Amino acid sequence: MEIKQKLGKAQAHLYSVWQSLRTDDSLPLKADITIRDLKYFTPYYSIVHLNEAGQPAVLRSGTGLDELWGRNISGLTIADISPRQTRGHFTSFVEHMLAHPCGGLSKDTFTAENGDIFVRELLLLPVQTKNGSTVLAVMAGVKGLGT
């Protein structure tokens, strides 16, 4: 089964864009993924990097993600925005993908700060910056389940 068949619509779209930008076995450049490429999925797109303290953090977040958390999550660490019950595991997962560039898929159910319950599916794909460091292009699929 092809990986795209296991992904939600937004994640499959990011995967297609990412694949189309790859040359040989190299990673695409972050700058090559444009808002135009992402179409109507940009509210759920973000970039994750290692901050100055060496912690995985959100470099830039889409408006849909900010709305979900009830604040701008750009600049916050993965630990800051992860549900308490999965914080350590998910932070380690993201750290590993930044240290050893590979793609990953995370699917879980969590409770937001306002008490709403969501199913979250995240596709994390490595991309390179112009200076050669690796960051993660992340597409979130979020489905509300109520409170």
CSV table of C-alpha atoms in Angstrom, one decimal:
chain,number,residue,atom,x,y,z
A,1,MET,CA,0.0,0.0,0.0
A,2,GLU,CA,1.4,3.4,-0.9
A,3,ILE,CA,2.0,5.8,2.0
A,4,LYS,CA,-0.5,8.4,0.5
A,5,GLN,CA,-3.3,6.0,0.9
A,6,LYS,CA,-2.8,6.0,4.7
A,7,LEU,CA,-2.8,9.8,5.0
A,8,GLY,CA,-5.6,12.3,5.4
A,9,LYS,CA,-6.2,14.7,2.5
A,10,ALA,CA,-4.0,17.6,3.9
A,11,GLN,CA,-1.1,15.2,4.7
A,12,ALA,CA,-1.3,13.5,1.3
A,13,HIS,CA,-1.2,16.9,-0.4
A,14,LEU,CA,2.0,17.9,1.6
A,15,TYR,CA,3.6,14.5,0.8
A,16,SER,CA,2.9,15.0,-2.9
A,17,VAL,CA,4.4,18.5,-2.9
A,18,TRP,CA,7.5,17.3,-0.8
A,19,GLN,CA,8.0,14.3,-3.2
A,20,SER,CA,7.8,16.6,-6.3
A,21,LEU,CA,10.6,18.8,-4.9
A,22,ARG,CA,13.0,16.0,-4.1
A,23,THR,CA,15.9,15.5,-6.5
A,24,ASP,CA,17.7,12.1,-6.3
A,25,ASP,CA,17.9,11.3,-2.6
A,26,SER,CA,18.2,14.9,-1.4
A,27,LEU,CA,15.8,16.7,0.9
A,28,PRO,CA,13.8,19.5,-0.6
A,29,LEU,CA,14.5,23.1,0.5
A,30,LYS,CA,12.1,24.7,2.9
A,31,ALA,CA,12.0,27.8,0.7
A,32,ASP,CA,10.7,25.7,-2.2
A,33,ILE,CA,7.4,24.8,-0.4
A,34,THR,CA,5.3,27.9,-1.0
A,35,ILE,CA,1.9,28.9,0.2
A,36,ARG,CA,0.6,28.5,-3.4
A,37,ASP,CA,1.8,24.8,-3.3
A,38,LEU,CA,-0.2,24.2,-0.1
A,39,LYS,CA,-3.4,25.7,-1.4
A,40,TYR,CA,-6.2,25.7,1.2
A,41,PHE,CA,-4.2,23.6,3.7
A,42,THR,CA,-2.0,26.5,4.9
A,43,PRO,CA,-3.9,27.0,8.2
A,44,TYR,CA,-2.7,23.6,9.4
A,45,TYR,CA,0.9,23.8,8.1
A,46,SER,CA,3.8,24.6,10.4
A,47,ILE,CA,7.6,24.5,10.5
A,48,VAL,CA,9.4,22.9,13.5
A,49,HIS,CA,13.1,23.5,14.2
A,50,LEU,CA,15.6,23.3,17.1
A,51,ASN,CA,15.5,26.6,19.0
A,52,GLU,CA,18.6,28.3,20.5
A,53,ALA,CA,18.2,26.1,23.6
A,54,GLY,CA,18.3,23.0,21.4
A,55,GLN,CA,14.6,22.2,22.0
A,56,PRO,CA,12.2,21.4,19.2
A,57,ALA,CA,9.9,24.4,18.7
A,58,VAL,CA,7.4,25.8,16.3
A,59,LEU,CA,9.2,28.2,14.0
A,60,ARG,CA,6.0,29.2,12.2
A,61,SER,CA,2.4,28.1,12.6
A,62,GLY,CA,-0.7,28.3,10.5
A,63,THR,CA,-3.8,30.2,11.7
A,64,GLY,CA,-5.9,27.1,12.0
A,65,LEU,CA,-3.3,25.7,14.5
A,66,ASP,CA,-3.2,29.0,16.4
A,67,GLU,CA,-7.0,29.0,16.6
A,68,LEU,CA,-7.0,25.4,17.9
A,69,TRP,CA,-4.6,26.3,20.7
A,70,GLY,CA,-6.3,29.6,21.3
A,71,ARG,CA,-3.1,31.6,20.8
A,72,ASN,CA,-0.2,32.0,18.4
A,73,ILE,CA,2.0,28.9,18.9
A,74,SER,CA,5.0,30.2,16.9
A,75,GLY,CA,8.0,30.2,19.1
A,76,LEU,CA,6.6,27.7,21.6
A,77,THR,CA,8.4,24.4,22.2
A,78,ILE,CA,6.8,21.1,21.3
A,79,ALA,CA,6.6,20.4,25.1
A,80,ASP,CA,4.6,23.6,25.5
A,81,ILE,CA,1.9,22.6,23.1
A,82,SER,CA,1.8,18.8,23.6
A,83,PRO,CA,-0.9,17.2,25.8
A,84,ARG,CA,0.5,16.4,29.2
A,85,GLN,CA,-0.1,12.7,28.8
A,86,THR,CA,2.1,12.5,25.6
A,87,ARG,CA,4.5,15.4,26.1
A,88,GLY,CA,7.7,13.4,26.7
A,89,HIS,CA,7.1,10.8,24.1
A,90,PHE,CA,6.1,13.3,21.4
A,91,THR,CA,9.0,15.7,22.2
A,92,SER,CA,11.5,12.7,21.9
A,93,PHE,CA,9.9,11.6,18.6
A,94,VAL,CA,10.4,15.1,17.1
A,95,GLU,CA,13.9,15.4,18.5
A,96,HIS,CA,14.8,12.1,16.8
A,97,MET,CA,13.4,13.2,13.4
A,98,LEU,CA,15.4,16.4,13.5
A,99,ALA,CA,18.6,14.6,14.5
A,100,HIS,CA,18.1,11.8,12.0
A,101,PRO,CA,16.1,13.3,9.1
A,102,CYS,CA,13.3,11.0,8.2
A,103,GLY,CA,9.6,11.4,7.8
A,104,GLY,CA,7.1,10.4,10.5
A,105,LEU,CA,3.4,10.1,11.1
A,106,SER,CA,1.8,10.7,14.5
A,107,LYS,CA,-1.9,10.0,15.2
A,108,ASP,CA,-3.4,10.5,18.6
A,109,THR,CA,-6.4,11.8,20.6
A,110,PHE,CA,-5.9,14.7,22.9
A,111,THR,CA,-7.8,17.3,25.0
A,112,ALA,CA,-7.1,21.0,24.2
A,113,GLU,CA,-6.7,23.6,26.9
A,114,ASN,CA,-10.3,24.6,26.5
A,115,GLY,CA,-11.5,21.0,27.2
A,116,ASP,CA,-12.4,20.1,23.6
A,117,ILE,CA,-11.3,16.6,22.4
A,118,PHE,CA,-9.6,16.2,19.1
A,119,VAL,CA,-8.1,13.5,16.9
A,120,ARG,CA,-4.8,14.8,15.6
A,121,GLU,CA,-2.8,13.4,12.7
A,122,LEU,CA,0.6,15.0,12.0
A,123,LEU,CA,2.8,14.3,9.0
A,124,LEU,CA,6.3,15.4,9.6
A,125,LEU,CA,8.7,15.6,6.7
A,126,PRO,CA,12.3,16.8,6.7
A,127,VAL,CA,13.4,19.8,4.6
A,128,GLN,CA,16.6,21.7,4.5
A,129,THR,CA,17.2,25.4,5.1
A,130,LYS,CA,19.5,27.4,2.9
A,131,ASN,CA,22.3,27.1,5.5
A,132,GLY,CA,22.0,23.3,5.4
A,133,SER,CA,20.2,22.6,8.7
A,134,THR,CA,17.2,20.3,8.8
A,135,VAL,CA,13.7,21.5,9.9
A,136,LEU,CA,10.4,19.7,9.7
A,137,ALA,CA,7.5,20.6,7.5
A,138,VAL,CA,4.4,19.6,9.4
A,139,MET,CA,0.9,19.2,8.2
A,140,ALA,CA,-1.8,18.7,10.8
A,141,GLY,CA,-5.1,17.1,10.3
A,142,VAL,CA,-7.4,17.8,13.2
A,143,LYS,CA,-11.0,16.5,13.7
A,144,GLY,CA,-13.0,17.8,16.7
A,145,LEU,CA,-14.9,15.2,18.8
A,146,GLY,CA,-16.7,17.7,21.1
A,147,THR,CA,-16.2,18.1,24.8
